[in-house]
Short mmCIF file of C-alpha atoms in Angstrom, two decimals:
data_model
loop_
_atom_site.label_atom_id
_atom_site.label_comp_id
_atom_site.label_asym_id
_atom_site.label_seq_id
_atom_site.Cartn_x
_atom_site.Cartn_y
_atom_site.Cartn_z
CA UNK A 102 0.36 9.04 -17.87
CA UNK A 103 -0.58 9.19 -21.53
CA UNK A 104 -2.02 6.27 -23.47
CA UNK A 105 1.27 5.44 -25.31
CA UNK A 106 3.11 5.46 -22.01
CA UNK A 107 0.57 3.05 -20.48
CA UNK A 108 0.94 0.67 -23.43
CA UNK A 109 4.75 0.71 -23.15
CA UNK A 110 4.59 0.02 -19.41
CA UNK A 111 2.24 -2.94 -19.95
CA UNK A 112 4.52 -4.44 -22.61
CA UNK A 113 7.55 -4.07 -20.32
CA UNK A 114 5.75 -5.71 -17.38
CA UNK A 115 4.58 -8.67 -19.52
CA UNK A 116 8.12 -9.21 -20.83
CA UNK A 117 9.43 -9.28 -17.25
CA UNK A 118 6.88 -11.95 -16.23
CA UNK A 119 7.72 -14.19 -19.19
CA UNK A 120 11.47 -13.92 -18.53
CA UNK A 121 11.08 -14.79 -14.84
CA UNK A 122 8.87 -17.80 -15.63
CA UNK A 123 11.40 -19.23 -18.06
CA UNK A 124 14.17 -19.46 -15.44
CA UNK A 125 14.88 -23.10 -14.44
CA UNK A 126 14.26 -24.12 -10.82
CA UNK A 127 17.68 -25.34 -9.71
CA UNK A 128 16.44 -26.73 -6.42
CA UNK A 129 13.84 -28.86 -8.25
CA UNK A 130 16.51 -30.23 -10.56
CA UNK A 131 18.76 -31.09 -7.61
CA UNK A 132 15.95 -32.91 -5.80
CA UNK A 133 15.09 -34.90 -8.92
CA UNK A 134 18.73 -35.94 -9.33
CA UNK A 135 18.84 -37.01 -5.68
CA UNK A 136 15.71 -39.13 -6.11
CA UNK A 137 17.18 -40.86 -9.17
CA UNK A 138 20.36 -41.82 -7.28
CA UNK A 139 20.05 -45.57 -6.91
CA UNK A 140 21.71 -47.59 -4.11
CA UNK A 141 24.73 -49.81 -4.63
CA UNK A 142 23.52 -53.39 -5.00
CA UNK A 143 24.81 -56.83 -5.89
CA UNK A 144 22.83 -60.05 -6.41
CA UNK A 145 23.99 -63.61 -5.72
CA UNK A 146 21.81 -66.57 -6.71
CA UNK A 147 22.17 -70.30 -6.10
CA UNK A 148 19.52 -72.98 -6.55
CA UNK A 149 16.25 -71.89 -4.93
CA UNK A 150 17.82 -68.95 -3.06
CA UNK A 151 18.51 -65.40 -4.28
CA UNK A 152 20.38 -62.89 -2.06
CA UNK A 153 20.56 -59.13 -2.67
CA UNK A 154 22.97 -56.84 -0.79
CA UNK A 155 22.37 -53.11 -1.14
CA UNK A 156 23.91 -49.99 0.41
CA UNK A 157 22.63 -46.40 0.60
CA UNK A 158 23.68 -43.73 0.05
CA UNK A 159 25.84 -44.87 -2.88
CA UNK A 160 28.23 -41.87 -2.52
CA UNK A 161 28.45 -41.25 1.24
CA UNK A 162 30.58 -38.72 3.09
CA UNK A 163 32.35 -39.37 6.37
CA UNK A 164 29.77 -39.07 9.14
CA UNK A 165 26.82 -40.21 7.02
CA UNK A 166 24.79 -43.17 8.26
CA UNK A 167 25.06 -46.18 5.93
CA UNK A 168 21.98 -48.36 5.44
CA UNK A 169 22.96 -51.94 4.56
CA UNK A 170 20.16 -54.30 3.49
CA UNK A 171 20.41 -58.06 2.98
CA UNK A 172 17.32 -59.56 1.34
CA UNK A 173 17.06 -63.32 0.74
CA UNK A 174 14.21 -64.70 -1.39
CA UNK A 175 13.66 -68.46 -1.26
CA UNK A 176 11.38 -70.71 -3.23
CA UNK A 177 8.83 -72.93 -1.52
CA UNK A 178 10.56 -75.90 0.13
CA UNK A 179 13.82 -74.01 0.92
CA UNK A 180 14.49 -73.20 4.60
CA UNK A 181 16.85 -70.23 5.02
CA UNK A 182 19.12 -69.47 8.00
CA UNK A 183 20.18 -65.80 7.94
CA UNK A 184 23.63 -64.65 9.14
CA UNK A 185 24.11 -64.08 12.85
CA UNK A 186 23.79 -60.50 14.11
CA UNK A 187 26.79 -58.42 13.01
CA UNK A 188 28.59 -61.33 11.35
CA UNK A 189 31.60 -60.04 9.30
CA UNK A 190 30.66 -56.39 10.02
CA UNK A 191 33.11 -55.78 12.88
CA UNK A 192 34.86 -52.93 11.08
CA UNK A 193 31.68 -50.80 11.20
CA UNK A 194 29.77 -49.44 14.19
CA UNK A 195 26.23 -50.88 14.21
CA UNK A 196 23.71 -48.19 15.15
CA UNK A 197 20.46 -50.03 14.40
CA UNK A 198 19.33 -53.52 13.31
CA UNK A 199 15.94 -54.63 11.97
CA UNK A 200 15.27 -58.26 10.92
CA UNK A 201 12.11 -59.23 9.03
CA UNK A 202 10.63 -62.36 7.45
CA UNK A 203 7.55 -62.89 5.27
CA UNK A 204 6.08 -66.14 3.93
CA UNK A 205 3.74 -66.12 0.94
CA UNK A 206 0.70 -68.36 0.55
CA UNK A 207 2.59 -70.63 -1.89
CA UNK A 208 5.36 -71.28 0.67
CA UNK A 209 7.96 -68.94 -0.81
CA UNK A 210 9.67 -66.70 1.75
CA UNK A 211 11.54 -63.40 1.87
CA UNK A 212 13.85 -62.70 4.83
CA UNK A 213 15.71 -59.44 5.32
CA UNK A 214 18.20 -57.80 7.66
CA UNK A 215 18.58 -54.03 7.72
CA UNK A 216 21.63 -52.48 9.40
CA UNK A 217 22.38 -48.81 10.05
CA UNK A 218 26.18 -48.49 10.11
CA UNK A 219 28.84 -45.86 10.69
CA UNK A 220 32.33 -46.06 9.17
CA UNK A 221 35.38 -44.89 11.21
CA UNK A 222 37.38 -43.46 8.28
CA UNK A 223 36.96 -42.07 4.81
CA UNK A 224 38.45 -43.82 1.76
CA UNK A 225 37.86 -47.22 0.21
CA UNK A 226 35.70 -49.71 2.10
CA UNK A 227 33.84 -52.93 1.33
CA UNK A 228 30.95 -54.94 2.67
CA UNK A 229 32.49 -58.41 3.07
CA UNK A 230 30.93 -61.65 1.89
CA UNK A 231 27.90 -62.65 3.98
CA UNK A 232 27.15 -66.32 4.65
CA UNK A 233 23.60 -67.66 4.24
CA UNK A 234 22.71 -71.27 4.98
CA UNK A 235 19.70 -72.98 3.44
CA UNK A 236 18.18 -76.45 3.43
CA UNK A 237 16.68 -77.54 0.14
CA UNK A 238 13.67 -79.72 1.00
CA UNK A 239 11.97 -79.55 -2.39
CA UNK A 240 12.78 -83.18 -3.07
CA UNK A 241 11.35 -84.40 0.25
CA UNK A 242 12.70 -84.66 3.80
CA UNK A 243 14.81 -87.70 2.95
CA UNK A 244 16.68 -85.81 0.22
CA UNK A 245 17.14 -82.50 2.11
CA UNK A 246 20.61 -80.99 1.89
CA UNK A 247 22.09 -78.09 3.85
CA UNK A 248 24.24 -75.75 1.78
CA UNK A 249 25.88 -72.33 1.98
CA UNK A 250 25.49 -69.27 -0.23
CA UNK A 251 28.18 -66.57 0.03
CA UNK A 252 27.32 -63.13 -1.30
CA UNK A 253 29.82 -61.15 -3.35
CA UNK A 254 31.81 -58.31 -1.78
CA UNK A 255 30.33 -54.82 -2.22
CA UNK A 256 33.07 -52.15 -2.56
CA UNK A 257 32.34 -48.46 -2.02
CA UNK A 258 34.14 -45.18 -1.25
CA UNK A 259 33.46 -42.75 1.60
CA UNK A 260 34.37 -39.17 0.69
CA UNK A 261 36.05 -36.80 3.12
CA UNK A 262 34.00 -34.00 4.66
CA UNK A 263 36.62 -31.47 3.48
CA UNK A 264 35.93 -29.89 0.08
CA UNK A 265 38.29 -30.73 -2.76
CA UNK A 266 41.49 -28.71 -2.60
CA UNK A 267 41.08 -27.70 1.05
CA UNK A 268 44.34 -27.61 3.02
CA UNK A 269 43.61 -29.17 6.40
CA UNK A 270 46.82 -28.16 8.17
CA UNK A 271 46.76 -24.40 7.46
CA UNK A 272 47.78 -22.49 10.59
CA UNK A 273 45.33 -19.91 11.88
CA UNK A 274 46.41 -16.70 13.62
CA UNK A 275 46.92 -16.88 17.37
CA UNK A 276 43.87 -15.84 19.34
CA UNK A 277 43.88 -13.13 21.97
CA UNK A 278 44.39 -14.19 25.62
CA UNK A 279 41.22 -15.18 27.45
CA UNK A 280 40.04 -13.04 30.32
CA UNK A 281 39.84 -14.63 33.74
CA UNK A 282 36.22 -15.31 34.74
CA UNK A 283 34.67 -13.58 37.71
CA UNK A 284 34.39 -15.65 40.97
CA UNK A 285 30.65 -16.14 40.52
CA UNK A 286 31.10 -17.36 36.96
CA UNK A 287 33.73 -19.87 38.10
CA UNK A 288 31.37 -21.23 40.76
CA UNK A 289 28.51 -21.74 38.32
CA UNK A 290 30.92 -23.24 35.81
CA UNK A 291 32.05 -25.84 38.39
CA UNK A 292 28.42 -26.64 39.23
CA UNK A 293 27.60 -27.12 35.57
CA UNK A 294 30.59 -29.45 35.14
CA UNK A 295 29.45 -31.56 38.12
CA UNK A 296 25.93 -31.75 36.70
CA UNK A 297 27.24 -32.84 33.30
CA UNK A 298 29.41 -35.50 34.96
CA UNK A 299 26.35 -36.82 36.79
CA UNK A 300 24.37 -36.97 33.56
CA UNK A 301 27.24 -38.83 31.88
CA UNK A 302 27.32 -41.42 34.69
CA UNK A 303 23.55 -41.88 34.44
CA UNK A 304 23.79 -42.33 30.66
CA UNK A 305 26.54 -44.95 31.07
CA UNK A 306 24.45 -46.83 33.65
CA UNK A 307 21.37 -46.83 31.40
CA UNK A 308 23.45 -47.99 28.43
CA UNK A 309 25.02 -50.82 30.47
CA UNK A 310 21.62 -51.97 31.70
CA UNK A 311 20.16 -51.93 28.20
CA UNK A 312 23.16 -53.82 26.84
CA UNK A 313 22.89 -56.47 29.58
CA UNK A 314 19.19 -57.00 28.87
CA UNK A 315 19.85 -57.17 25.12
CA UNK A 316 22.58 -59.79 25.73
CA UNK A 317 20.18 -61.82 27.83
CA UNK A 318 17.46 -61.72 25.16
CA UNK A 319 19.97 -62.62 22.44
CA UNK A 320 21.24 -65.63 24.44
CA UNK A 321 17.69 -66.95 24.83
CA UNK A 322 17.04 -66.40 21.11
CA UNK A 323 20.22 -68.28 20.15
CA UNK A 324 19.15 -71.28 22.24
CA UNK A 325 15.65 -71.28 20.76
CA UNK A 326 16.98 -71.11 17.19
CA UNK A 327 19.36 -74.00 17.85
CA UNK A 328 16.59 -76.15 19.38
CA UNK A 329 14.29 -75.44 16.42
CA UNK A 330 16.98 -76.55 13.97
CA UNK A 331 17.66 -79.64 16.11
CA UNK A 332 13.96 -80.57 16.09
CA UNK A 333 13.77 -80.19 12.30
CA UNK A 334 16.81 -82.46 11.94
CA UNK A 335 15.31 -85.04 14.29
CA UNK A 336 12.12 -85.12 12.19
CA UNK A 337 14.20 -86.29 9.21
CA UNK A 338 14.96 -89.49 11.11
CA UNK A 339 18.23 -91.28 11.80
CA UNK A 340 20.31 -91.30 8.59
CA UNK A 341 21.54 -94.29 6.65
CA UNK A 342 24.97 -94.51 5.02
CA UNK A 343 23.89 -92.50 1.96
CA UNK A 344 22.95 -89.33 3.84
CA UNK A 345 25.04 -89.66 7.00
CA UNK A 346 27.54 -87.02 5.83
CA UNK A 347 25.07 -84.13 5.25
CA UNK A 348 23.14 -85.09 8.39
CA UNK A 349 26.25 -84.81 10.57
CA UNK A 350 27.29 -81.56 8.83
CA UNK A 351 23.95 -80.05 9.86
CA UNK A 352 24.19 -81.48 13.40
CA UNK A 353 27.68 -80.06 14.07
CA UNK A 354 26.76 -76.73 12.48
CA UNK A 355 23.81 -76.33 14.88
CA UNK A 356 26.15 -76.57 17.87
CA UNK A 357 28.90 -74.42 16.33
CA UNK A 358 26.45 -71.66 15.32
CA UNK A 359 24.87 -71.73 18.81
CA UNK A 360 28.29 -71.21 20.45
CA UNK A 361 29.19 -68.52 17.91
CA UNK A 362 26.06 -66.50 18.70
CA UNK A 363 26.26 -66.99 22.46
CA UNK A 364 29.98 -66.42 23.03
CA UNK A 365 30.97 -64.29 20.00
CA UNK A 366 33.30 -67.06 18.74
CA UNK A 367 33.91 -66.72 14.99
CA UNK A 368 33.17 -70.35 14.09
CA UNK A 369 32.78 -70.61 10.28
CA UNK A 370 36.45 -70.42 9.30
CA UNK A 371 38.03 -72.16 12.33
CA UNK A 372 39.18 -75.77 12.47
CA UNK A 373 37.75 -77.98 15.20
CA UNK A 374 40.88 -77.58 17.36
CA UNK A 375 40.88 -73.78 16.96
CA UNK A 376 37.17 -73.62 17.69
CA UNK A 377 37.53 -75.69 20.87
CA UNK A 378 40.43 -73.50 22.01
CA UNK A 379 38.41 -70.29 21.50
CA UNK A 380 35.27 -71.69 23.14
CA UNK A 381 37.26 -73.03 26.10
CA UNK A 382 38.41 -69.53 27.02
CA UNK A 383 34.90 -68.62 28.14
CA UNK A 384 34.50 -68.82 31.91
CA UNK A 385 30.90 -70.01 31.59
CA UNK A 386 32.05 -73.42 30.29
CA UNK A 387 32.91 -76.05 32.86
CA UNK A 388 35.51 -78.74 32.24
CA UNK A 389 32.67 -81.21 31.67
CA UNK A 390 31.12 -78.97 29.00
CA UNK A 391 34.45 -78.67 27.16
CA UNK A 392 34.97 -82.46 27.26
CA UNK A 393 31.42 -83.08 26.02
CA UNK A 394 31.88 -80.60 23.17
CA UNK A 395 35.27 -82.07 22.17
CA UNK A 396 33.91 -85.63 22.07
CA UNK A 397 30.82 -84.55 20.11
CA UNK A 398 32.76 -82.62 17.44
CA UNK A 399 35.32 -85.43 17.12
CA UNK A 400 32.52 -87.92 16.32
CA UNK A 401 31.07 -85.53 13.74
CA UNK A 402 34.50 -85.03 12.10
CA UNK A 403 34.94 -88.81 11.76
CA UNK A 404 31.80 -88.97 9.68
CA UNK A 405 32.45 -85.78 7.67
CA UNK A 406 36.15 -86.26 6.91
CA UNK A 407 37.19 -89.87 7.71
CA UNK A 408 34.42 -91.68 5.78
CA UNK A 409 33.12 -93.25 9.01
CA UNK A 410 29.63 -94.76 8.62
CA UNK A 411 27.80 -94.69 11.97
CA UNK A 412 24.98 -96.98 12.94
CA UNK A 413 21.51 -95.82 13.90
CA UNK A 414 22.23 -96.07 17.63
CA UNK A 415 25.43 -94.02 17.32
CA UNK A 416 23.56 -91.28 15.43
CA UNK A 417 20.86 -91.18 18.10
CA UNK A 418 23.54 -90.79 20.79
CA UNK A 419 25.12 -87.92 18.81
CA UNK A 420 21.74 -86.18 18.59
CA UNK A 421 21.17 -86.59 22.32
CA UNK A 422 24.70 -85.29 23.06
CA UNK A 423 23.94 -82.12 21.09
CA UNK A 424 20.63 -81.63 22.91
CA UNK A 425 22.30 -82.20 26.30
CA UNK A 426 25.08 -79.72 25.49
CA UNK A 427 22.57 -77.01 24.48
CA UNK A 428 20.47 -77.48 27.62
CA UNK A 429 23.39 -77.53 30.08
CA UNK A 430 25.29 -74.58 28.59
CA UNK A 431 22.10 -72.53 28.38
CA UNK A 432 21.85 -72.65 32.18
CA UNK A 433 25.59 -72.35 32.80
CA UNK A 434 26.19 -69.34 30.55
CA UNK A 435 22.83 -67.54 30.73
CA UNK A 436 22.55 -67.53 34.54
CA UNK A 437 25.49 -65.13 35.19
CA UNK A 438 24.19 -62.79 32.46
CA UNK A 439 20.73 -62.77 34.08
CA UNK A 440 22.24 -61.92 37.47
CA UNK A 441 24.30 -59.16 35.96
CA UNK A 442 21.23 -57.75 34.21
CA UNK A 443 19.27 -57.66 37.51
CA UNK A 444 22.22 -56.15 39.39
CA UNK A 445 22.62 -53.46 36.70
#
């Protein structure tokens, strides 16, 4: 190769390197765009409490796992009660659930619930309003008030897995007839089917046992939460006429929330009569438990809605009735579940 030819070849090779280096990296651009995709989020704030509901991915397709996060930040002196597990999320399948709570040195707290969900259908969906209860104790125990904060709805759309313009009902050509399997193949195929059936039965048994144990743990947790709230209320002392209403609202809500978590009764939007009817359908309640619950809620309703002003002794009896109901129904309802868990 002559000298001019070598020079020409070097210039051509350098030009090729420059051209290849100038081409944009499409995969890098796609990954950057994916990282910049922010989750859907909505913020609701009231008094000392701020709630944030977020959902990822913001543009899901059918079959994608949805990660729903509820984060509640509260100032020092505000006690927050997070929604019960799965409350208002019945339309979605719950795959995973992770609660968390942190308290800073100044008394401020951040509680969170993280759900992994699956939607049954594509199209328009929404995360309904979630109910958060909090007690504002910044003014002192005597001025504490229990209130509710409802988050805003979070609408979103789940895309179909079919590409745009795809015709789903297009008929395909008929396939050729299948050949009959040899006798040996049929035998092994039957054995494989029996083995798979056995594995399926084992999986169902393991799932049932795990579910029974989870139900047992959740029932114990519901009782403990209710007793903690009852002890905090008792520390406030017996109310006078000025704060009897909020005190009885908190007292009745402790019992209603306990029953809601234990028996899956949707308590927040039911009247007292509807709530008693739903709770009475559970076989774990005896006639005495139903009568005790009816009398207790009737006394609370007189104070909340009929302007009744109870005396100190009457309020103490109401508190003891709530404690007695929690203790007796804990044994009556939890015992069958414990036996079922051991039997499983």
